[in-house]
Short mmCIF file of C-alpha atoms and ligand atoms in Angstrom, two decimals:
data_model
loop_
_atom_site.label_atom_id
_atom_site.label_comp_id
_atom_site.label_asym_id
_atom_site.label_seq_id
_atom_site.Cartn_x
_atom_site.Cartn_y
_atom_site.Cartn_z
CA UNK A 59 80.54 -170.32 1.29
CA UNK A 60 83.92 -171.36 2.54
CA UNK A 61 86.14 -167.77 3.66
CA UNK A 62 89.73 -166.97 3.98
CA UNK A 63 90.28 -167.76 7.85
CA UNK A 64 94.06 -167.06 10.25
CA UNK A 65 95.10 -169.18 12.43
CA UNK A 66 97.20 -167.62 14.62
CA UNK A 67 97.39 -170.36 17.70
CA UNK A 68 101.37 -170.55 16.97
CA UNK A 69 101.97 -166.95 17.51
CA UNK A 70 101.03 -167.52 21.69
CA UNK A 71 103.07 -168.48 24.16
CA UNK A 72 100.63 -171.35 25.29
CA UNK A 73 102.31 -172.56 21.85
CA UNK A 74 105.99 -171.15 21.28
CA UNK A 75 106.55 -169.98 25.06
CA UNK A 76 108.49 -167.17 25.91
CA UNK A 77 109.05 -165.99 22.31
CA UNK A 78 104.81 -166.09 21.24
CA UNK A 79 102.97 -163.12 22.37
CA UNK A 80 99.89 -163.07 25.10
CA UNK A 81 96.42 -163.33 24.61
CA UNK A 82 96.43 -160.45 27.38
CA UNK A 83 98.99 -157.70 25.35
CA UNK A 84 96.95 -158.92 22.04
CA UNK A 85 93.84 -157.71 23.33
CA UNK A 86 95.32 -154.97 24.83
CA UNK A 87 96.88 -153.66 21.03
CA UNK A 88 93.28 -154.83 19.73
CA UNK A 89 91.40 -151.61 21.53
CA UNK A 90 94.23 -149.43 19.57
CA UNK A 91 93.60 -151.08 16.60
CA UNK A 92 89.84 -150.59 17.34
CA UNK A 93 90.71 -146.64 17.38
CA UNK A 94 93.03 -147.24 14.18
CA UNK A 95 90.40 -148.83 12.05
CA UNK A 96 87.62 -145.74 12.91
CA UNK A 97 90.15 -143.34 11.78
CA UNK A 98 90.41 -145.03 8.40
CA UNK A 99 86.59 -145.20 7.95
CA UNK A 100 86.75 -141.26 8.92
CA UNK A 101 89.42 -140.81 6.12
CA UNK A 102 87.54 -142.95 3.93
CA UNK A 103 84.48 -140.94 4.17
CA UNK A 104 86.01 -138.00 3.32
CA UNK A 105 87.20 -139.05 0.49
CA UNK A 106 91.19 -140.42 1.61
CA UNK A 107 92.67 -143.66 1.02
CA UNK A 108 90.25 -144.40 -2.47
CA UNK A 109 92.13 -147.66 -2.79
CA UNK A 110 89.52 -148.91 -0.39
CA UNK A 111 86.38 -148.36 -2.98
CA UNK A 112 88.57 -149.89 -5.99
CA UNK A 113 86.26 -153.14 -5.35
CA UNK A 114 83.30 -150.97 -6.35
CA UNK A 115 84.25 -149.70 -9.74
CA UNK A 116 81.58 -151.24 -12.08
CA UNK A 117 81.77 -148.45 -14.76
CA UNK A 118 85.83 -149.24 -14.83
CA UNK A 119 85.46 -152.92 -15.34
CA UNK A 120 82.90 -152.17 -17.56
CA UNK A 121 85.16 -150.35 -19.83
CA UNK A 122 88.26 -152.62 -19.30
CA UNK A 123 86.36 -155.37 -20.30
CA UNK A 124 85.21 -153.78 -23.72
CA UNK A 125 88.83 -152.37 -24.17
CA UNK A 126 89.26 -156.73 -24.00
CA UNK A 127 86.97 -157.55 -26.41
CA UNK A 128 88.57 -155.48 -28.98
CA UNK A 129 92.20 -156.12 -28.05
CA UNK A 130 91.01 -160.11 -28.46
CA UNK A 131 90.02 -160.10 -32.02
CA UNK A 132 93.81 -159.44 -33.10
CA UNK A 133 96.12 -159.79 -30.34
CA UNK A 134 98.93 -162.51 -29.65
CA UNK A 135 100.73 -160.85 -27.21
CA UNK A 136 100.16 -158.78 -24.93
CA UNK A 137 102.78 -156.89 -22.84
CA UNK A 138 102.85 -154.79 -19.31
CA UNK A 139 105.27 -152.00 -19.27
CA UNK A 140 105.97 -150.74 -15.59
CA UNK A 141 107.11 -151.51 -12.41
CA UNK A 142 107.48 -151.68 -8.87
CA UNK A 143 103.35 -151.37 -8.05
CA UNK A 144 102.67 -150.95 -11.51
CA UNK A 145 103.96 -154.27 -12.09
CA UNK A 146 104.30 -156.74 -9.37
CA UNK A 147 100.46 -156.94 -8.74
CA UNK A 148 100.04 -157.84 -13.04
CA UNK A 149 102.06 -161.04 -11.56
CA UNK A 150 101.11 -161.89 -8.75
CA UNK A 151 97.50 -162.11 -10.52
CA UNK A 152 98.90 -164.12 -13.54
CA UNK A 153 100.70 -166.03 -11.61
CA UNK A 154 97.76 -167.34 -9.10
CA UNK A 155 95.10 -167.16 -11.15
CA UNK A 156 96.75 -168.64 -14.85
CA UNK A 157 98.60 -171.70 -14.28
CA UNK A 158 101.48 -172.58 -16.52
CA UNK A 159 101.51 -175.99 -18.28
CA UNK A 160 97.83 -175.76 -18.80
CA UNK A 161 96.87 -175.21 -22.52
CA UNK A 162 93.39 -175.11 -24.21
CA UNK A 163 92.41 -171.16 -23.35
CA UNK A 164 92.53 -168.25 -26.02
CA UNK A 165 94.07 -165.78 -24.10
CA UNK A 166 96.98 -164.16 -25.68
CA UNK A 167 100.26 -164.36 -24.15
CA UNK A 168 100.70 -162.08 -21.69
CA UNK A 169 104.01 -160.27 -20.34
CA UNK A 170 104.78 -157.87 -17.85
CA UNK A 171 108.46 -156.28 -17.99
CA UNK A 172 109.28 -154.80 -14.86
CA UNK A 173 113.05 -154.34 -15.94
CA UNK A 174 115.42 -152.39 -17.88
CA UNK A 175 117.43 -156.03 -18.85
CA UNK A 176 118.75 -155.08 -22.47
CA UNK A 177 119.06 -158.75 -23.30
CA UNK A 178 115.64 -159.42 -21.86
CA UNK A 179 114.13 -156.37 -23.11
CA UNK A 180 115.35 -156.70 -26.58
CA UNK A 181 114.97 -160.10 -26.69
CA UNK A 182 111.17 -159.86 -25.94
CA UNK A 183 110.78 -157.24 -28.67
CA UNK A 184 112.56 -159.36 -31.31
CA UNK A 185 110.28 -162.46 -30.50
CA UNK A 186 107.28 -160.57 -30.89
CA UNK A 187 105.18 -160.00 -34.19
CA UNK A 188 104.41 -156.70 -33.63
CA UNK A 189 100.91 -156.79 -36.01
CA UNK A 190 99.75 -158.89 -33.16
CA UNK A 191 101.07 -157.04 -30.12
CA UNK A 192 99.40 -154.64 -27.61
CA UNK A 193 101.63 -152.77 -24.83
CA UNK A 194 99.72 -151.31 -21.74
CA UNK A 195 102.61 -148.99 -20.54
CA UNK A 196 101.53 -148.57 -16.51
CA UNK A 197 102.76 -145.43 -14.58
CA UNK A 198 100.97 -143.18 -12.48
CA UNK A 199 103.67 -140.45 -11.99
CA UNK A 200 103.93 -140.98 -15.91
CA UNK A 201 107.99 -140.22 -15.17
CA UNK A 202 109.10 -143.52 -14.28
CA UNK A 203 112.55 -143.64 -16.03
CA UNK A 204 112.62 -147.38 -16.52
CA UNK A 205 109.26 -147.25 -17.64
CA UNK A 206 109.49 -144.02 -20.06
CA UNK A 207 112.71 -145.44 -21.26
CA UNK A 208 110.56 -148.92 -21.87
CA UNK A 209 107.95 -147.11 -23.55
CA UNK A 210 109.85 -144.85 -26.17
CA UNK A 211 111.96 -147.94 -27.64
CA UNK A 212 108.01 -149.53 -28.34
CA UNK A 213 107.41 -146.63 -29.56
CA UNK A 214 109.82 -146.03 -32.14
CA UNK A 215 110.20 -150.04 -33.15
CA UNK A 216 106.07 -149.85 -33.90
CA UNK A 217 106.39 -146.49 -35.50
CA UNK A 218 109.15 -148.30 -38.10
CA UNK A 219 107.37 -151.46 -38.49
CA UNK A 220 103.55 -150.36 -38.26
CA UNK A 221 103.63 -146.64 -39.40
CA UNK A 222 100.40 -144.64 -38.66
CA UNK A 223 98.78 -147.43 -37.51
CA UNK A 224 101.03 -147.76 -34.04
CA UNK A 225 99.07 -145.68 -31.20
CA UNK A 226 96.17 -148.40 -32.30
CA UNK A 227 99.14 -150.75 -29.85
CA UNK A 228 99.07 -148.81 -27.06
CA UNK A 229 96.92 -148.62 -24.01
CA UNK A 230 98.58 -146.20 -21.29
CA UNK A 231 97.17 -146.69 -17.53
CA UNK A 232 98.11 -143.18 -15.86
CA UNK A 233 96.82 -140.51 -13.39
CA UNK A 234 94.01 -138.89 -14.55
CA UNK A 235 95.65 -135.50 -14.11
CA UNK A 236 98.90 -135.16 -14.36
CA UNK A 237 102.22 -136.23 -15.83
CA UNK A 238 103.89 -136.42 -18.67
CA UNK A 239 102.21 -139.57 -19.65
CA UNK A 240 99.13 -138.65 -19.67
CA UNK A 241 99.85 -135.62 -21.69
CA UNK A 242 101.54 -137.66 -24.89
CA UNK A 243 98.85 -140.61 -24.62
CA UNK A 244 96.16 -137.73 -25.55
CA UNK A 245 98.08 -135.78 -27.98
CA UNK A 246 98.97 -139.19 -29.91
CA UNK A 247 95.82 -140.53 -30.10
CA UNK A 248 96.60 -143.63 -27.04
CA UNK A 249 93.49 -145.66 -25.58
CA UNK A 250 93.85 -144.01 -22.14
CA UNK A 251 92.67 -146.05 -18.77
CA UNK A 252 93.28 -143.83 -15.27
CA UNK A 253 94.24 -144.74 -12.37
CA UNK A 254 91.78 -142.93 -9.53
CA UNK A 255 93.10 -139.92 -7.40
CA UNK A 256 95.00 -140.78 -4.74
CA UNK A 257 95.85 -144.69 -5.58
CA UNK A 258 99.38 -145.61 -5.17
CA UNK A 259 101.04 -148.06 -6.70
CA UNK A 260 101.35 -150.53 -4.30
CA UNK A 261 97.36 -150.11 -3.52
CA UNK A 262 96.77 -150.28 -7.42
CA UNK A 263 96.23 -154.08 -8.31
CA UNK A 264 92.51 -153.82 -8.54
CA UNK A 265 92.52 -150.88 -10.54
CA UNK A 266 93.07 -150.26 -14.40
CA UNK A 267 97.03 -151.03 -13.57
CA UNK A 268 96.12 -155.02 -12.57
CA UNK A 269 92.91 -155.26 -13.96
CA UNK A 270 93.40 -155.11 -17.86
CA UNK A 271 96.22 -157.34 -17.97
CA UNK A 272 94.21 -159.48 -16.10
CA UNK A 273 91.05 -159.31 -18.00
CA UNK A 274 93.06 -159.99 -21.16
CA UNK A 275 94.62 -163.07 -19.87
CA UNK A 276 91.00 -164.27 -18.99
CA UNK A 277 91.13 -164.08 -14.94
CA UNK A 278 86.66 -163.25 -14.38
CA UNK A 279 87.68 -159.67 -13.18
CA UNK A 280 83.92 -159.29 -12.06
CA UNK A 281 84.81 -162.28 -9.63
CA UNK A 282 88.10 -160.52 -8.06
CA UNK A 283 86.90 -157.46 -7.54
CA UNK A 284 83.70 -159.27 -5.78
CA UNK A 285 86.49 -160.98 -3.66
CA UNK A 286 87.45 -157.81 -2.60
CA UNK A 287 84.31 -156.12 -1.87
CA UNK A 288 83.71 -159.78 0.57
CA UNK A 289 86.80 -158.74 2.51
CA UNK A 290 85.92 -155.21 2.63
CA UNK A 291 83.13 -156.21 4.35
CA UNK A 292 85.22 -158.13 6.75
CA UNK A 293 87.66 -155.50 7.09
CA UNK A 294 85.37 -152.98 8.34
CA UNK A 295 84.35 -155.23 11.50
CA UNK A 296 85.75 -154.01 15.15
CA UNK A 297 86.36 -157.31 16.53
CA UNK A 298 90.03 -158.81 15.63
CA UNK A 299 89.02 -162.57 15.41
CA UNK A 300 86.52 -161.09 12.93
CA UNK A 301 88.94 -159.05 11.13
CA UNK A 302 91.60 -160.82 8.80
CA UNK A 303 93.41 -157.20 8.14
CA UNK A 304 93.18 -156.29 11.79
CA UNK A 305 95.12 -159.29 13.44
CA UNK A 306 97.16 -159.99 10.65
CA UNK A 307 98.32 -156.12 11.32
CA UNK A 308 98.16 -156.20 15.29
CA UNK A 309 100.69 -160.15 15.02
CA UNK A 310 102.56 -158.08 12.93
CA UNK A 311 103.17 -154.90 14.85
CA UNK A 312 103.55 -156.68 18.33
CA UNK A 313 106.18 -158.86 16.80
CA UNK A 314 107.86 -156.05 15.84
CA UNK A 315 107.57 -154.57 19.18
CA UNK A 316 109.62 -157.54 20.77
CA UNK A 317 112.45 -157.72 18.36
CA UNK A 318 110.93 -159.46 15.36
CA UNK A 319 112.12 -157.31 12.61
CA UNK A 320 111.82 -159.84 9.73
CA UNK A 321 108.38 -161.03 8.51
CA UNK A 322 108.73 -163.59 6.39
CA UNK A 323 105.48 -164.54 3.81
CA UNK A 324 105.67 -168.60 2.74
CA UNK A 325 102.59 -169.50 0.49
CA UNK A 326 102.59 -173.38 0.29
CA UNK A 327 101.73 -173.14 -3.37
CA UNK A 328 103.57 -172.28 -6.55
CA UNK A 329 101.00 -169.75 -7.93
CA UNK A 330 101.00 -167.77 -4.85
CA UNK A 331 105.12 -167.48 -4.80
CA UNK A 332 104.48 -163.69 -6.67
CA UNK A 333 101.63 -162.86 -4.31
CA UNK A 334 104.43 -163.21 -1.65
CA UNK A 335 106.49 -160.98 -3.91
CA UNK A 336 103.55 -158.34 -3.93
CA UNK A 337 103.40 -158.42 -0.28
CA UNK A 338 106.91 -157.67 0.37
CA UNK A 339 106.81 -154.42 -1.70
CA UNK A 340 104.00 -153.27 -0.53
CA UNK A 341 104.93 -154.04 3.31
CA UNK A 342 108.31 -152.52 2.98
CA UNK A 343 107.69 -149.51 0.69
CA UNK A 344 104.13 -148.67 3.19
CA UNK A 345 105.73 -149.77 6.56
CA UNK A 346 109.84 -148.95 6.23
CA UNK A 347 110.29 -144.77 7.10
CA UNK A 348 112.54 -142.24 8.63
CA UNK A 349 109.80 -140.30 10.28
CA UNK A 350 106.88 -140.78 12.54
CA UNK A 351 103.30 -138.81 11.18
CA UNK A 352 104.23 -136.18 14.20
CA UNK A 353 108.32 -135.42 12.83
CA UNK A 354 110.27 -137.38 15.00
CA UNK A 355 112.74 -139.56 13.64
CA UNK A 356 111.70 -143.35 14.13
CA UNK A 357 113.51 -145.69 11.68
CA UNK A 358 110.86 -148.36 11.93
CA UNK A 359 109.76 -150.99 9.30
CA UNK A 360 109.71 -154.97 9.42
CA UNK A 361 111.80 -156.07 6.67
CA UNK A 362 109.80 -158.61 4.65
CA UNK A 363 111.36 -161.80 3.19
CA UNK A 364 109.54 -163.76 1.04
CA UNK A 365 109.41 -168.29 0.97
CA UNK A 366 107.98 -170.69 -0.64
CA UNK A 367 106.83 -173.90 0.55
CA UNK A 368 107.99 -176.85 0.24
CA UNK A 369 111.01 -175.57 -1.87
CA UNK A 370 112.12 -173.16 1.36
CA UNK A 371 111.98 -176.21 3.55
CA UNK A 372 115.16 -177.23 1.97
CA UNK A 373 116.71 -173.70 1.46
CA UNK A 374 115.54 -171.12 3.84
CA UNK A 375 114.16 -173.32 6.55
CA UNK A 376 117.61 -174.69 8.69
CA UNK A 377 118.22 -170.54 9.21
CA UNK A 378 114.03 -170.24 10.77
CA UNK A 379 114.41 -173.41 12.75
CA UNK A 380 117.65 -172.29 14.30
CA UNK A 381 119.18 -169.04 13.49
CA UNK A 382 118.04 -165.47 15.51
CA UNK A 383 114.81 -165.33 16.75
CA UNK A 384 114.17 -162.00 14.82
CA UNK A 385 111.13 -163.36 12.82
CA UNK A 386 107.82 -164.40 12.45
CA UNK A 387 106.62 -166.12 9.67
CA UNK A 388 103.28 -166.23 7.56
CA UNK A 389 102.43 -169.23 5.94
CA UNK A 390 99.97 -169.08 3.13
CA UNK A 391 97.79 -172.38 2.62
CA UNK A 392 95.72 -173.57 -0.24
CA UNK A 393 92.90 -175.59 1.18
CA UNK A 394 91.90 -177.02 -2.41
CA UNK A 395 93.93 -177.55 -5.08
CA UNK A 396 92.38 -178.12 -8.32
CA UNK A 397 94.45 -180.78 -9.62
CA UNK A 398 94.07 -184.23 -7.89
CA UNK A 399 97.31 -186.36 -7.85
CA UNK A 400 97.79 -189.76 -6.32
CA UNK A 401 101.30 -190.70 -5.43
CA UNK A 402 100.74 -194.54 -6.93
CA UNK A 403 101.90 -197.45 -5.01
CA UNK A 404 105.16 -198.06 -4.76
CA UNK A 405 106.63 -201.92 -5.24
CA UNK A 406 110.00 -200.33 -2.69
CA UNK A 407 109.09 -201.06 1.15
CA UNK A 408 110.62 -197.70 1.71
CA UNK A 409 108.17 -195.32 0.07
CA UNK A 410 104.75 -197.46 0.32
CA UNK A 411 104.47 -194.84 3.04
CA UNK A 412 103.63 -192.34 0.45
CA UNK A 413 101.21 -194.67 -1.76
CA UNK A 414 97.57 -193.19 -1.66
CA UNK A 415 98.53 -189.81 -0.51
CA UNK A 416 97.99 -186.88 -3.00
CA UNK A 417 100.43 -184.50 -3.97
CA UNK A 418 98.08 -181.88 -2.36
CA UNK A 419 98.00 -184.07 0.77
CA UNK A 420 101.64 -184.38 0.79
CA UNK A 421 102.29 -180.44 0.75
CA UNK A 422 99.71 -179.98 3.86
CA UNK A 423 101.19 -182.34 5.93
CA UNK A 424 104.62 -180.75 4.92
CA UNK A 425 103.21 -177.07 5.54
CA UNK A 426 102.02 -178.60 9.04
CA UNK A 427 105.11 -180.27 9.84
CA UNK A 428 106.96 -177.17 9.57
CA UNK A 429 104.79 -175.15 11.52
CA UNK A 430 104.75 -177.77 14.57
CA UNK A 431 108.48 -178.02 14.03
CA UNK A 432 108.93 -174.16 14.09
CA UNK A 433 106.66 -173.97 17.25
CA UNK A 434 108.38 -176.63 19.40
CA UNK A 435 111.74 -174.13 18.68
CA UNK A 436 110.00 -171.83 19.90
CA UNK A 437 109.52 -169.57 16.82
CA UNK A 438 106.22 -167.93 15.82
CA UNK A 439 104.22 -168.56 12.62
CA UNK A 440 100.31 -168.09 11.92
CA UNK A 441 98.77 -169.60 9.01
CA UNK A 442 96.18 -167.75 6.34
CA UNK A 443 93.85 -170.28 4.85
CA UNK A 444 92.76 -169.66 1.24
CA UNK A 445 89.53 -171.82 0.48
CA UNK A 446 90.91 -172.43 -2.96
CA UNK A 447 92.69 -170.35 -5.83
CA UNK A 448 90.14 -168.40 -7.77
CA UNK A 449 89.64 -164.62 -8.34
CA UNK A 450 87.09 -164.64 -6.21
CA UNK A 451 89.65 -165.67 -3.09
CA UNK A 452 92.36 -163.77 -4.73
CA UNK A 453 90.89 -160.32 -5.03
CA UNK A 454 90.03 -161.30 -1.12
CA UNK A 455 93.79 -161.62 0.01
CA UNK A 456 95.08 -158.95 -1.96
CA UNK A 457 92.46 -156.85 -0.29
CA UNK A 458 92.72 -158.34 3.05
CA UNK A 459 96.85 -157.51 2.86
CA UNK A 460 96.31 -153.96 1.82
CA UNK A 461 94.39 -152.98 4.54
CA UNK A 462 96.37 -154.88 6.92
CA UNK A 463 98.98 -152.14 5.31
CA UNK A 464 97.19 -149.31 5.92
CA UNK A 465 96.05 -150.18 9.59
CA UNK A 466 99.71 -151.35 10.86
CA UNK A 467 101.19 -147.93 9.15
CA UNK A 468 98.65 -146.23 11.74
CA UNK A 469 99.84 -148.80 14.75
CA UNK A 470 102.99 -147.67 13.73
CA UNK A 471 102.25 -144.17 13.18
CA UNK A 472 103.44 -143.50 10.03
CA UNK A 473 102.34 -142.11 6.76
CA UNK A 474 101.73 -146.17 4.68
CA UNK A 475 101.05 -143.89 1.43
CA UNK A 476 104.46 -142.32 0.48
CA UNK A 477 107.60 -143.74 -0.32
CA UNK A 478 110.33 -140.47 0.03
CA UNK A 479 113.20 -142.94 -0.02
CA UNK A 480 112.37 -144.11 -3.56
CA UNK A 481 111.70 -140.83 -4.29
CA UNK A 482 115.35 -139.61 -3.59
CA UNK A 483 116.39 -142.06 -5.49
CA UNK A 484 114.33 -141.46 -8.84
CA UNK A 485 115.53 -137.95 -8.80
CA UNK A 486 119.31 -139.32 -8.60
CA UNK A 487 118.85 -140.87 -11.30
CA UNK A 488 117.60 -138.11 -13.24
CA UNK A 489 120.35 -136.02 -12.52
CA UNK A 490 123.19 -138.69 -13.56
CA UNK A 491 121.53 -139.22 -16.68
CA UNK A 492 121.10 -134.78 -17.51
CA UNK A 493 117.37 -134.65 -17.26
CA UNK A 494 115.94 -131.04 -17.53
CA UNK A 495 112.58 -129.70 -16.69
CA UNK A 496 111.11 -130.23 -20.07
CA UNK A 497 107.41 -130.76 -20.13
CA UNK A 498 105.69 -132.63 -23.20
O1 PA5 B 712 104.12 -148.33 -4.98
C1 PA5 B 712 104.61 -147.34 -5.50
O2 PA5 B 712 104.13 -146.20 -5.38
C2 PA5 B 712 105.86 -147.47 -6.36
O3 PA5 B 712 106.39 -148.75 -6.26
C3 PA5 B 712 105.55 -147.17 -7.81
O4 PA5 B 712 104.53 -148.04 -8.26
C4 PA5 B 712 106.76 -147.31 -8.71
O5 PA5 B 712 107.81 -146.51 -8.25
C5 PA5 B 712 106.42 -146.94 -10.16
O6 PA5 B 712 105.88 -145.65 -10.18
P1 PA5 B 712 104.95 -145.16 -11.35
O7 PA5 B 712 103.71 -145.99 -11.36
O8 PA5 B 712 104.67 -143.72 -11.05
O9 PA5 B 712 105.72 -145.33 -12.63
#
């Protein structure tokens, strides 16, 4: 069976000279990274960072996928309320896994609203038939004020259309404990899925958050989450070249180190743009802190930028080629696309070049174009290879970037779990809009 492989040939200075890093100070990070990676097997053996075992949860998918069955027999629509990580993995699975354009599947529509828009919001609500409508409302603080705010205008518009029959809609995906959420969803009667102890958002796509919205919409669930177990395999060996999390997190660190602040993720495929989108949140919100784990104050974090190929090549491209050299970039590769299509052959001398290529031929040679072209300017890229765009591959990669997360956070000694700057934030915004200490 054919695995996601790196190559990471244009990150050396045998490649991009004085700007690519050495085998030598690779190797050298590798033995730390060595040290990194048994600490998180330690901390997952006693029980820390459960996002790790979310491959493993058969009694979970067993219950999502009967939660499925049911929702299937009457619903149209079916729509996501959340956001930030309670949002942007629903996506970037829809978005891989369910290509637009192609009819003929069952599924019922499915929508994830990770905004406060009031034209977009209301405009969604009025296009719905509500009789036909389930909303999974997604928040594992359950005091998200976007997503509260999200969840009590569904509320009241079922409550007036539906009557008693409304909490039958509603499928909350909260902590297991606590909140506020959690609270109401029992005391009105809500289908209830929980997120495990100790799962952030941005480490939550494979659990109840990404994986009912993705059952619904038909993605083989059973297949992603066996994707991820594959990787976690492969994440647990000590050798880098075997270790897809490992040197994607030591090229990304020692890039860092020498001045690369900007990592910028360019899938060459269309379906993957949101998985990009994914990755940036959850490299910035892990990776971008005041404070190292021992107090001192560090300001470190890549910022993360996300592409996509070919479209980039004419946008963002002219600033990689030739602007600072403050970045590295990650391109994302699809080695087989499931759609075959000939160019045809052309009568105009001009483009008979392109007559018996495939489109899917035509974006490789474009992807590797731009990486040969980056390299002889002497900027640094590396190149993940994704066998082909299934759940199975998919659950992989998300994986695989997660605990590339985790391990860089300890290269860069910092906490990867919290987010206090979006914390400060939330509370702000609280206190503008007169929130007291009301509990439900
Ligand atoms: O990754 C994170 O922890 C955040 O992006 C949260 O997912 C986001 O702030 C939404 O929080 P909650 O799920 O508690 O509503």
């Amino acid at each position: 069976m054919k695995m996601l492989r790196t190559d990471f040939k244009n990150m050396l200075r045998d490649s991009v000279g004085r700007h690519g890093l050495s085998p030598a100070e690779l190797q050298r990070l590798g033995r730390r990274a060595e040290r990194c990676l048994a600490e998180l097997k330690e901390e997952r053996a006693k029980g820390r960072c459960p996002f790790l075992n979310l491959p493993y949860q058969k009694e979970t998918a067993g219950e999502i996928k009967r939660i499925d069955r049911e929702l299937r027999s009457w619903v149209k629509d079916f729509v996501v309320l959340g956001i930030g990580g309670s949002a942007l993995g629903n996506i970037a699975l829809h978005q891989a896994l369910n290509p637009p354009y192609i009819g003929g599947h069952e599924s019922p529509r499915i929508h994830v609203i990770d905004t406060i828009d009031p034209d977009l919001f209301d405009g969604l609500l009025k296009s719905l038939d509500l009789r036909h409508t389930a909303f999974n409302v997604i928040s594992k603080s359950g005091t998200t004020v976007e997503t509260v705010a999200q969840f009590l205008i569904v509320r009241e518009r079922l409550k007036d259309s539906l009557g008693s029959t409304y909490p039958r809609h509603i499928i909350t995906t909260t902590d297991p404990e606590d909140g506020d959420l959690r609270r109401l969803a029992e005391r009105e009667g809500y289908r209830r899925l929980f997120i495990p102890k100790g799962v952030g958002g941005r480490y939550s796509v494979l659990s109840p958050v990404g994986l009912l919205s993705a059952a619904v919409s038909g993605i083989n669930i059973d297949e992603l989450l066996a994707g991820a177990a594959g990787m976690d395999k492969r994440c647990q060996k000590e050798a880098m070249e075997e270790n897809p999390a490992m040197l994607g997190a030591c090229l990304q660190y020692l890039s860092y180190k020498r001045g690369r602040h900007i990592t910028v993720i360019m899938p060459y495929s269309s379906a993957l743009e949101a998985v990009g989108e994914w990755f940036c949140q959850l490299w910035a919100e892990s990776l971008g802190k005041k404070s190292s784990l021992k107090g001192k104050v560090i300001h470190c974090g890549p910022t993360p930028v996300r592409a996509v190929g070919p479209t980039d090549q004419h946008s963002q491209l002219q600033l990689y080629m030739e602007g600072p050299f403050d970045k590295i970039i990650t391109f994302v590769a699809v080695e087989r696309f499931k759609a075959q299509v000939e160019i045809p052959q052309s009568p105009e001398a001009n483009f008979q070049y392109l007559s018996g290529h495939t489109l899917a031929g035509l974006m490789a040679a474009e992807r590797r174009g731009t990486e040969l072209a980056l390299a002889e300017a002497g900027r640094p890229s590396y190149t993940i290879y994704l066998p082909e765009l299934s759940a199975f591959y998919v659950g992989g990669l998300l994986y695989m970037f997660q605990v590339q997360t985790a391990l860089a956070g300890k290269l860069f000694g910092i906490n990867p779990f919290d987010q206090p700057g979006v914390e400060a934030g939330k509370a702000h915004t609280s206190t503008l809009l007169g929130k007291d200490k009301g509990t439900l």
